[in-house]
Short mmCIF file of C-alpha atoms in Angstrom, two decimals:
data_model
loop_
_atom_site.label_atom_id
_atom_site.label_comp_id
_atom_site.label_asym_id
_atom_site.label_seq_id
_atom_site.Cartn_x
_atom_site.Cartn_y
_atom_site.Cartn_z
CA UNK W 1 108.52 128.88 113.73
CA UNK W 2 110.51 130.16 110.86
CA UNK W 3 110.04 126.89 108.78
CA UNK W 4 106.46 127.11 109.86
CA UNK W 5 106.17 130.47 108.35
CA UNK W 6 107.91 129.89 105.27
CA UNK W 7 105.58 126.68 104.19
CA UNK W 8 102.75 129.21 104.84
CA UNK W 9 104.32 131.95 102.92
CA UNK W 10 105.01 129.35 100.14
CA UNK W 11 101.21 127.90 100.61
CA UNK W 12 100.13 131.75 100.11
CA UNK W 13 101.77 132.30 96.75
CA UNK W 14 100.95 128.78 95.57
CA UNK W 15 96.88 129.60 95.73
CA UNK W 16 97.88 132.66 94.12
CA UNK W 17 99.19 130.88 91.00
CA UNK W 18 96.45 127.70 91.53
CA UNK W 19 95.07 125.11 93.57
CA UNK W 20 97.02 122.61 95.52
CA UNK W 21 96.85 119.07 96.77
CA UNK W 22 99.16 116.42 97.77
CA UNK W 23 99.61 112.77 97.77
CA UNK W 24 100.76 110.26 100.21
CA UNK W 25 102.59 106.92 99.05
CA UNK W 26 105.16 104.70 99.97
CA UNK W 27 107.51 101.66 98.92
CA UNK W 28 105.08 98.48 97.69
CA UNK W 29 108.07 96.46 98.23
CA UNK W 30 111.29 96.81 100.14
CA UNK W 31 113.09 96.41 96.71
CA UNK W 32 111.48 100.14 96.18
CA UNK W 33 114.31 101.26 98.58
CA UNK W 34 117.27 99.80 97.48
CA UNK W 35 116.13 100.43 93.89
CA UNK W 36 115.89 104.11 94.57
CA UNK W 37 118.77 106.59 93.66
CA UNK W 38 118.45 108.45 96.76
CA UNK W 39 118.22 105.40 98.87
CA UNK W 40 120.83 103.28 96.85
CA UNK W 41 122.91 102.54 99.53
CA UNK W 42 120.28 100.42 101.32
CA UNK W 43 121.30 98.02 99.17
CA UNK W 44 123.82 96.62 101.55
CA UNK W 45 121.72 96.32 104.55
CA UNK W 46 119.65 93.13 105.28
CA UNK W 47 116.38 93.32 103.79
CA UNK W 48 114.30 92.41 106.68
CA UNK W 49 115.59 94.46 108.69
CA UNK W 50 115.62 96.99 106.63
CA UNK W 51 112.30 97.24 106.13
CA UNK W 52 111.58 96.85 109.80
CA UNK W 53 113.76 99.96 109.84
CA UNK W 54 112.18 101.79 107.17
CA UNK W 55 108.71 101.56 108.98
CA UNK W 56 109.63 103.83 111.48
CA UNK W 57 110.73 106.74 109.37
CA UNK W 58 108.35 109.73 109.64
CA UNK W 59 106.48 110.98 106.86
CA UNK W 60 108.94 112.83 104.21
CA UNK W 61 107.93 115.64 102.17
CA UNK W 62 110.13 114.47 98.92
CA UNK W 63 108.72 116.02 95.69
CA UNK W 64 106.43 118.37 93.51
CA UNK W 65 104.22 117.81 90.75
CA UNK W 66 103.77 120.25 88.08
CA UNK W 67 102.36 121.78 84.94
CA UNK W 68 98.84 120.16 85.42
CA UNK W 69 96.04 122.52 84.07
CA UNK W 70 92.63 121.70 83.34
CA UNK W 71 92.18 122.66 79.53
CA UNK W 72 88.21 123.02 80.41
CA UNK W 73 88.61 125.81 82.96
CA UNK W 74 92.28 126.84 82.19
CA UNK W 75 93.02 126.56 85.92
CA UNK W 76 96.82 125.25 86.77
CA UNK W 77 97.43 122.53 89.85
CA UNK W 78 100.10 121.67 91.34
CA UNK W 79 100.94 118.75 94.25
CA UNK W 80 103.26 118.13 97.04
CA UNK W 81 104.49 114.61 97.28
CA UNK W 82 104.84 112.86 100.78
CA UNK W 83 106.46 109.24 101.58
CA UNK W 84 106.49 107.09 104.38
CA UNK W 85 109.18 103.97 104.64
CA UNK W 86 106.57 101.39 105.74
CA UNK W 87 105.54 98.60 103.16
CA UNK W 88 102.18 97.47 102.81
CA UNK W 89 103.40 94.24 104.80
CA UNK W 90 104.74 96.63 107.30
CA UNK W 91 101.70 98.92 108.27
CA UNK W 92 98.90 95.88 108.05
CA UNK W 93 101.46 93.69 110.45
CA UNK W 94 101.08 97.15 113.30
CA UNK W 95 97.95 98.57 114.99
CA UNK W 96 96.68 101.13 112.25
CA UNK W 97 97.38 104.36 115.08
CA UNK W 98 101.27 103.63 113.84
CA UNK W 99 100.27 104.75 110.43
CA UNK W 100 97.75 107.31 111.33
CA UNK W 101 100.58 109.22 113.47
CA UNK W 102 102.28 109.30 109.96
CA UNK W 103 99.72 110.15 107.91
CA UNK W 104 98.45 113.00 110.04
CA UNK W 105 101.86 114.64 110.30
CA UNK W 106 102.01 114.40 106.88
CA UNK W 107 98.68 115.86 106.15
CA UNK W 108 99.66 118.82 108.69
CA UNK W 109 102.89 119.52 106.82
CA UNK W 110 101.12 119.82 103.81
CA UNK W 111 98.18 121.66 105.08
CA UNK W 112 101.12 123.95 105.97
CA UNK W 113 102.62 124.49 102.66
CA UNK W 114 99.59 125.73 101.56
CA UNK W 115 97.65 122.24 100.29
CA UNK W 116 93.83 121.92 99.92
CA UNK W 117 93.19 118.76 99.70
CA UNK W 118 95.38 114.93 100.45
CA UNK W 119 94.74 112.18 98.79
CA UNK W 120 95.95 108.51 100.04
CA UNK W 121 97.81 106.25 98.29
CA UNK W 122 98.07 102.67 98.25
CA UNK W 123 97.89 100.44 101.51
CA UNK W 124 97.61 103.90 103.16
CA UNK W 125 93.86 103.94 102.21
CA UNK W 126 93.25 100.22 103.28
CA UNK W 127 94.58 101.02 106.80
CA UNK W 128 92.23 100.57 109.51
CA UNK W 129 89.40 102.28 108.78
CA UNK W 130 89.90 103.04 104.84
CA UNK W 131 90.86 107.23 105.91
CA UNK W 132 87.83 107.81 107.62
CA UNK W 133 90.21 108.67 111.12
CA UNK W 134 92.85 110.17 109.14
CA UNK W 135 90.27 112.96 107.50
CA UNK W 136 88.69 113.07 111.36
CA UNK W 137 92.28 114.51 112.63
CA UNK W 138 93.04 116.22 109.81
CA UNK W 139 92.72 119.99 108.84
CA UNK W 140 92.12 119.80 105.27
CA UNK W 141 89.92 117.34 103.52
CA UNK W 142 91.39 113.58 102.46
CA UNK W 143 90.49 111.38 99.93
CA UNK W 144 91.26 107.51 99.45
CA UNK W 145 91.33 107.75 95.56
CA UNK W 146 88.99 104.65 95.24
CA UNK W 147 86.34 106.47 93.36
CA UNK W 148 88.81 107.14 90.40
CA UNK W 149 90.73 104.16 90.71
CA UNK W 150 87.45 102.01 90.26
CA UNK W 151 85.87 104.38 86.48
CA UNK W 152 89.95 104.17 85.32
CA UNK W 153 89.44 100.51 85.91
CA UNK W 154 86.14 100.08 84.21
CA UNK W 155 87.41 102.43 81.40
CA UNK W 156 90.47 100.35 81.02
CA UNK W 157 88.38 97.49 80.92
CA UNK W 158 86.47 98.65 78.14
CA UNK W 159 89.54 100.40 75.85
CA UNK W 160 91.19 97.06 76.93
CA UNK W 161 88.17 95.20 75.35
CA UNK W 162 88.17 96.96 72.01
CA UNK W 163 92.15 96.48 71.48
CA UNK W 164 91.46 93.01 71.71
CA UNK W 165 88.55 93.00 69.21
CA UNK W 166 86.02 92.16 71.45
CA UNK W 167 82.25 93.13 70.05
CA UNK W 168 81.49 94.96 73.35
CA UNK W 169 82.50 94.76 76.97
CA UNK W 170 79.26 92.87 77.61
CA UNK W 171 80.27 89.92 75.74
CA UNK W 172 81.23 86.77 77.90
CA UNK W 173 81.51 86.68 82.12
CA UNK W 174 83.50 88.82 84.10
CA UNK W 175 84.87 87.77 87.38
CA UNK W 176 85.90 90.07 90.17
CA UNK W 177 88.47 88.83 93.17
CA UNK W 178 88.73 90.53 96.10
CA UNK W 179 85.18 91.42 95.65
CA UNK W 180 84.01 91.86 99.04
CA UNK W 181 86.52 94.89 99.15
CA UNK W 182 86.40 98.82 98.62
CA UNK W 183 87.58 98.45 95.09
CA UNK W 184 86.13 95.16 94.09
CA UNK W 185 82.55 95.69 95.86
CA UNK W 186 81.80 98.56 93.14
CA UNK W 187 83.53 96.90 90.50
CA UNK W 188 81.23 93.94 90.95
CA UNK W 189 78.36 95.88 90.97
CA UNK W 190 78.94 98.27 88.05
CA UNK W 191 80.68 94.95 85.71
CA UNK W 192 77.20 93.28 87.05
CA UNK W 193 75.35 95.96 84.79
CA UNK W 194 77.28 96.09 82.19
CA UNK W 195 78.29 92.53 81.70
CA UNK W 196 75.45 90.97 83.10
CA UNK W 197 77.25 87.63 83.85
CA UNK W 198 79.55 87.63 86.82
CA UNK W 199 81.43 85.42 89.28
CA UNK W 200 82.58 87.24 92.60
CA UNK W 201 85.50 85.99 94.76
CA UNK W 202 86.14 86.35 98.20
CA UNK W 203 87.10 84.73 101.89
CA UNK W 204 84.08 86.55 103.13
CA UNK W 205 80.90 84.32 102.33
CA UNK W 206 78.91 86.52 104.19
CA UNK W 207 79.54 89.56 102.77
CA UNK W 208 79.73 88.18 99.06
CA UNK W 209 76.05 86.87 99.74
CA UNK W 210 75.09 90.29 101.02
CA UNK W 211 76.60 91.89 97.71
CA UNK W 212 74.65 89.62 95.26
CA UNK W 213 71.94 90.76 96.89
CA UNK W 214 72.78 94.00 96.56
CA UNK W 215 73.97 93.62 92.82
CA UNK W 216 70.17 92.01 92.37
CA UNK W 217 68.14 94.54 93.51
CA UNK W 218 70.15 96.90 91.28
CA UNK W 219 70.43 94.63 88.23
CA UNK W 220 67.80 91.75 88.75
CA UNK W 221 68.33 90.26 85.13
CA UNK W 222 72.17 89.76 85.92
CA UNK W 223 73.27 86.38 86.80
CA UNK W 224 75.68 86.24 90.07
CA UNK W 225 77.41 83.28 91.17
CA UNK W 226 79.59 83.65 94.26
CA UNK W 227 82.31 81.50 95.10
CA UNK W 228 85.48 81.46 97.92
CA UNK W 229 87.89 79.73 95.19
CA UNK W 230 88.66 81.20 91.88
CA UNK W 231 89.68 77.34 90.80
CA UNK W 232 86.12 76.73 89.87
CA UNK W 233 85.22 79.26 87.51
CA UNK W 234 88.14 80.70 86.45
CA UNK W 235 88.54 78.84 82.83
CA UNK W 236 84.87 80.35 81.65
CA UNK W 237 85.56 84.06 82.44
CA UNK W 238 86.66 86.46 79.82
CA UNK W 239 87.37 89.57 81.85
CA UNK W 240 89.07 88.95 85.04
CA UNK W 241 89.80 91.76 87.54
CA UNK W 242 91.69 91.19 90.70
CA UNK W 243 91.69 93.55 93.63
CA UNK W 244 92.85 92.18 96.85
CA UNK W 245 94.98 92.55 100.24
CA UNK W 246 96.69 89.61 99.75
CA UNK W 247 100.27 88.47 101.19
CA UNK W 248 102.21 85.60 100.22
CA UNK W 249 98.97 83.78 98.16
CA UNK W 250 98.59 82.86 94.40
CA UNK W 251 95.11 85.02 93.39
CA UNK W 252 94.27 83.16 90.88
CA UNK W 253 95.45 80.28 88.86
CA UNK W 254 96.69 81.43 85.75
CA UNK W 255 97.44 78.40 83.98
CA UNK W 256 93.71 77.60 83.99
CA UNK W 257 92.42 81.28 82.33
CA UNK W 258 89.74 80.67 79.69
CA UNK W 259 91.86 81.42 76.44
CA UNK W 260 92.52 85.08 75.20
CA UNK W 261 91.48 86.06 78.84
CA UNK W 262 91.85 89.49 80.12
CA UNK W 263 93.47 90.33 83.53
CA UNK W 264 92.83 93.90 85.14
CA UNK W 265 95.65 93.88 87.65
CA UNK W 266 93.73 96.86 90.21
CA UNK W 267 96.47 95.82 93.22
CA UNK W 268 99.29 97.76 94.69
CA UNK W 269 101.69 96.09 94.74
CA UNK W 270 100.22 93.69 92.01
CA UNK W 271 98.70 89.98 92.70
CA UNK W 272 99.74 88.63 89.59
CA UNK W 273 103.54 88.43 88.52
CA UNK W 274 105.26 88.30 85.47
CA UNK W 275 106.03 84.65 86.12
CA UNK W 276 102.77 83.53 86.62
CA UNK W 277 101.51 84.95 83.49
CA UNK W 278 104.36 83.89 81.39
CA UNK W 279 102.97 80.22 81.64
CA UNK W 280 99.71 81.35 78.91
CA UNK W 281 101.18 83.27 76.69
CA UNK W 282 97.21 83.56 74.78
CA UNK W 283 96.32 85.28 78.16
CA UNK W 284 96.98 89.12 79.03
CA UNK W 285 97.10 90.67 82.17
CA UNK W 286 96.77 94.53 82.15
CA UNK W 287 98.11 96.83 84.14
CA UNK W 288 95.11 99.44 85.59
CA UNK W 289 94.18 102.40 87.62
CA UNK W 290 96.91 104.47 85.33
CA UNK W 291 95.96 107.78 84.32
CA UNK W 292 96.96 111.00 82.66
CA UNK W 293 96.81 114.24 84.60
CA UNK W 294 96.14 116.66 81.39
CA UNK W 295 99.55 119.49 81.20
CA UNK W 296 100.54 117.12 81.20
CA UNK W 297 102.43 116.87 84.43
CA UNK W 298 105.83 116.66 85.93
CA UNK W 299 106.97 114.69 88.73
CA UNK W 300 110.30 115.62 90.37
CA UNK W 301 110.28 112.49 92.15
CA UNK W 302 110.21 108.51 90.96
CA UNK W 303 106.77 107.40 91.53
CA UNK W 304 107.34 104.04 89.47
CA UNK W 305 105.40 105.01 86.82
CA UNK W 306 106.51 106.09 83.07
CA UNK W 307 106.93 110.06 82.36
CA UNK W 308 103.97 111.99 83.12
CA UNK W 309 101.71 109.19 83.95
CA UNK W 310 99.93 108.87 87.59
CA UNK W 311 97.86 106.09 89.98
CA UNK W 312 94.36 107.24 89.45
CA UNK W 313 94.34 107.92 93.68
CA UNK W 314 97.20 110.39 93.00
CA UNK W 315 94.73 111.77 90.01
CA UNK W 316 91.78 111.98 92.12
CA UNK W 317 93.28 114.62 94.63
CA UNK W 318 94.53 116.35 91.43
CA UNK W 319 91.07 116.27 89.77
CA UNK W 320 89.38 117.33 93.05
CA UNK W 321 91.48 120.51 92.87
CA UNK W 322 91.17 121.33 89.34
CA UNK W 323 87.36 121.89 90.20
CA UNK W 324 87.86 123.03 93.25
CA UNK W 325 85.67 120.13 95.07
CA UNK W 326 88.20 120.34 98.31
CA UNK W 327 86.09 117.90 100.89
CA UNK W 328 86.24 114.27 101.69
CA UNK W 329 84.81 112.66 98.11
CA UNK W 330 85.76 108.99 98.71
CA UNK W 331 86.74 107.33 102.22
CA UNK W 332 85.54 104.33 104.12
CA UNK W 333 84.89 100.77 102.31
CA UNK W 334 81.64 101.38 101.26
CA UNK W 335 81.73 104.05 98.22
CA UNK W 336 78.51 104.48 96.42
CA UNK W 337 78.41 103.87 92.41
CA UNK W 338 77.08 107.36 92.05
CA UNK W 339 80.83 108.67 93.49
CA UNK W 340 81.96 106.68 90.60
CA UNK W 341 80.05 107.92 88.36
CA UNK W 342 80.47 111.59 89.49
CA UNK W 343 84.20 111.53 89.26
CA UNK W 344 84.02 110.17 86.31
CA UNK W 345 82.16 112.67 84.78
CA UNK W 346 84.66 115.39 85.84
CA UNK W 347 87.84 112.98 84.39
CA UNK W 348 86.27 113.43 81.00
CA UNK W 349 85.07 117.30 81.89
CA UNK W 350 88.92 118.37 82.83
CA UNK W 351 90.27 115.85 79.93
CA UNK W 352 92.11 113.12 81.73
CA UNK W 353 92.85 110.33 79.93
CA UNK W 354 93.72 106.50 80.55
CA UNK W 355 97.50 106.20 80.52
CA UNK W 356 98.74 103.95 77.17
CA UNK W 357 98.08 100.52 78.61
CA UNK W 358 101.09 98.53 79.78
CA UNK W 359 101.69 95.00 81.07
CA UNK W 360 104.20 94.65 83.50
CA UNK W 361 106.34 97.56 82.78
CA UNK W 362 106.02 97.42 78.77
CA UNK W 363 103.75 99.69 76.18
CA UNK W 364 100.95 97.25 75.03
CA UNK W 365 101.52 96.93 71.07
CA UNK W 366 99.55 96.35 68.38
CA UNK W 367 101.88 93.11 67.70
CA UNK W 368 101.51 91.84 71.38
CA UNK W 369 97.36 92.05 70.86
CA UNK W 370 97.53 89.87 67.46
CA UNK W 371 100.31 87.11 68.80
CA UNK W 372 98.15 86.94 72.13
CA UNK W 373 94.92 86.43 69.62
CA UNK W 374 95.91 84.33 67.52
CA UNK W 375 96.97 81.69 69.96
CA UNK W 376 93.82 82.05 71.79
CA UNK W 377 92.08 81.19 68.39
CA UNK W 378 94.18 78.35 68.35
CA UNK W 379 93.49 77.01 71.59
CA UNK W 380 89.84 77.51 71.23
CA UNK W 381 89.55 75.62 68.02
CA UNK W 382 91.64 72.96 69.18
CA UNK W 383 90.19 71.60 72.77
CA UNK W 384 92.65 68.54 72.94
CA UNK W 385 95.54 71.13 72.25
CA UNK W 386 93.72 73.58 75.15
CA UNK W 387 93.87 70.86 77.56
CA UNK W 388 97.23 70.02 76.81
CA UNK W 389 98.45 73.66 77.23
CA UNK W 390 96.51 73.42 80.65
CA UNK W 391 98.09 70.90 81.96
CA UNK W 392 102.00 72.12 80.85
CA UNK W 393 101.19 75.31 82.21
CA UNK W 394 100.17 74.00 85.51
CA UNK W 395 103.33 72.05 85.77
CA UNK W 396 105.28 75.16 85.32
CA UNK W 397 103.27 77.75 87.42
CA UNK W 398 103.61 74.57 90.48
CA UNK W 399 107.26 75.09 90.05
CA UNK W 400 106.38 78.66 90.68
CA UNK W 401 106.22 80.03 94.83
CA UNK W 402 102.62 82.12 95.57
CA UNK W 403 103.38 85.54 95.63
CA UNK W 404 101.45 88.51 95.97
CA UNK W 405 102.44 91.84 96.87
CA UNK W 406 105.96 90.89 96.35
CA UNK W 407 106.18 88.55 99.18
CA UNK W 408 106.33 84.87 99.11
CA UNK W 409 103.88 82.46 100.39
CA UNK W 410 102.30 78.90 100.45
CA UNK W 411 99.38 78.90 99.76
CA UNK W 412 96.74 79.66 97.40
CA UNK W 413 94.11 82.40 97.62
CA UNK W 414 90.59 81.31 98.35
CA UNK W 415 89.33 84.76 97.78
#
């Protein structure tokens, strides 16, 4: 009772000061653990069974975030962060109520200290039913992030499109993988406008005929081809964005890109790996859904991201506070364009920003743009040198195991 009355004495004073949310996430691979300073010593334990172990670990209140203010309204935010110990392998290998316990303790706890809003992060939002039970048990609103995740990607895509020296984003085809999904579904159909020419992936043929019809009633002059296998289409597309579940299963074929291709890695954990990419050098895969939370923010604890820079889900929750919009803005798998669209409007109103781009781990520079340019100019003048670089690059990448989500497989993705 006397912890209980502290969080809501704590709660009290922090509405006094501001608005508060908090954020759920949790290790994308067991590595995250071991790699941890406060859970270094994992190191010596057996990895599978340490993250066996780890799954069972209640939700942990483990950090703050601070100094965010909206320089539109002048309003400060601040956040609560919450962990659980189950990977993504972990919580879609049990019935979703063993994650919903977790989450809805943690939502409670945070409720508590005086939160107004929770947003979800990572494979806690793909979960059985994408939040929708979650926010049904909960006693504060909760938000899967998806909405802001999907306009940083877009906006990524286009920032992405003039550091390459594209003329527009609309130039070329765009392919989306994963697209029958919560993320990819809206991507599809907003790219679809924009670009106009668009190949959607998936192991769902019904639902990816259902979506270009969908994307044709919205957009009837774009052209949609659908396809289970990115193997077909993958060397025409200029703008690829990946967005999938997957375990264990190469995405996409790499060594195959169209050159100077673009790669909008939306995953958590990622689907493509440093490995895989390494094999095209002409080709660059970009990290997205990275955002600035305008302070600009503190975070007392490691979320894997550089200084001061957040997951667009995280910044969604934050975003929702700064204009005090504390209900259930995105949950479920279906999330309409026009949430896009809104939340986008109030990321430029309260100044957030895209976070400098990055691929895998390092600043994108000016000198990595021209090198990757200049051999895609070479490979595109030069088609007997382009199918020579093909075919050494799929002899490599073969020598390489399928992963995705930082877990090996043996197959490769047909979605």
């Amino acid at each position: 009772m006397v912890a209980r009355a502290r969080s809501r004495a704590s709660g009290k004073a922090a509405q006094a000061d501001g608005q508060r949310f908090a954020f759920i996430l949790h290790p994308l691979t067991v590595d995250y653990l071991s790699n941890h300073p406060r859970y270094a010593w994992t190191r010596h334990i057996p990895r599978q069974f340490l993250e066996t172990t780890a799954a069972y670990m209640p939700a942990k209140y483990v950090g703050t975030v601070k100094g965010g203010r909206s320089p539109a309204t002048g309003k400060p935010v601040d956040g609560l962060i919450y962990a659980l110990g189950a990977t993504p392998r972990q919580m879609l290998t049990r019935p979703p109520e063993f994650t919903y316990t977790r989450l809805n303790a943690a939502v409670q706890d945070a409720a508590d200290r005086g939160a107004k809003i929770v947003g979800l992060g990572a494979f806690t939002k793909v979960v059985g039913d994408a939040g929708v039970t979650v926010a049904k048990r909960a006693p504060i609103p909760v938000t899967t992030g998806n909405s802001l995740t999907i306009a940083a990607t877009l906006e990524t895509a286009k920032l992405t499109a003039i550091r390459m020296g594209w003329p527009s984003l609309a130039r070329g085809k765009a392919m989306v993988v994963g697209a029958t999904g919560a993320i990819g579904s809206v991507c599809a159909r907003l790219l679809a406008a924009a670009v106009k020419d668009v190949v959607l992936v998936s192991i769902e043929p019904p639902r990816l005929e259902a979506l270009r019809h969908t994307i044709l009633g919205e957009t009837p002059d774009a052209r949609v081809e659908i396809d289970v296998s990115t193997a077909n289409r993958v060397g025409d597309c200029d703008l690829i964005v990946t967005a999938t579940s997957a375990f264990g299963l190469r995405v996409l074929d790499v060594s195959q890109c169209k050159p100077g291709a673009v790669i909008l890695d939306v995953a958590l954990p990622p689907d493509i790996s440093a490995e895989e990419a390494a094999v095209r050098p002409d080709v660059l895969v970009v990290e997205s859904g990275e955002v600035l939370i305008p302070g600009p923010v503190d975070f007392s604890f490691n979320i894997g991201l550089p200084e001061h820079v957040s997951y667009a889900c995280l910044a969604e929750a934050a975003l929702l506070a700064m204009e005090e919009r504390f209900e259930c803005f995105t949950l479920g798998r279906d999330v309409p364009p026009a949430r896009v669209k809104e939340i986008y409007r109030l990321f430029r109103r309260h100044r957030f920003e895209i976070a400098p781009l990055r691929t895998f781990g390092e600043l994108l520079t000016d000198a990595m743009i021209a090198e990757k340019r200049a051999r895609a100019e070479e490979l595109l003048r030069d088609p007997k040198l382009l199918k020579r670089v093909k075919a050494e690059a799929a002899a490599k990448i073969a020598k390489v195991p399928p992963r995705a989500k930082g877990v090996a497989g043996v197959t490769t993705l047909k979605g």
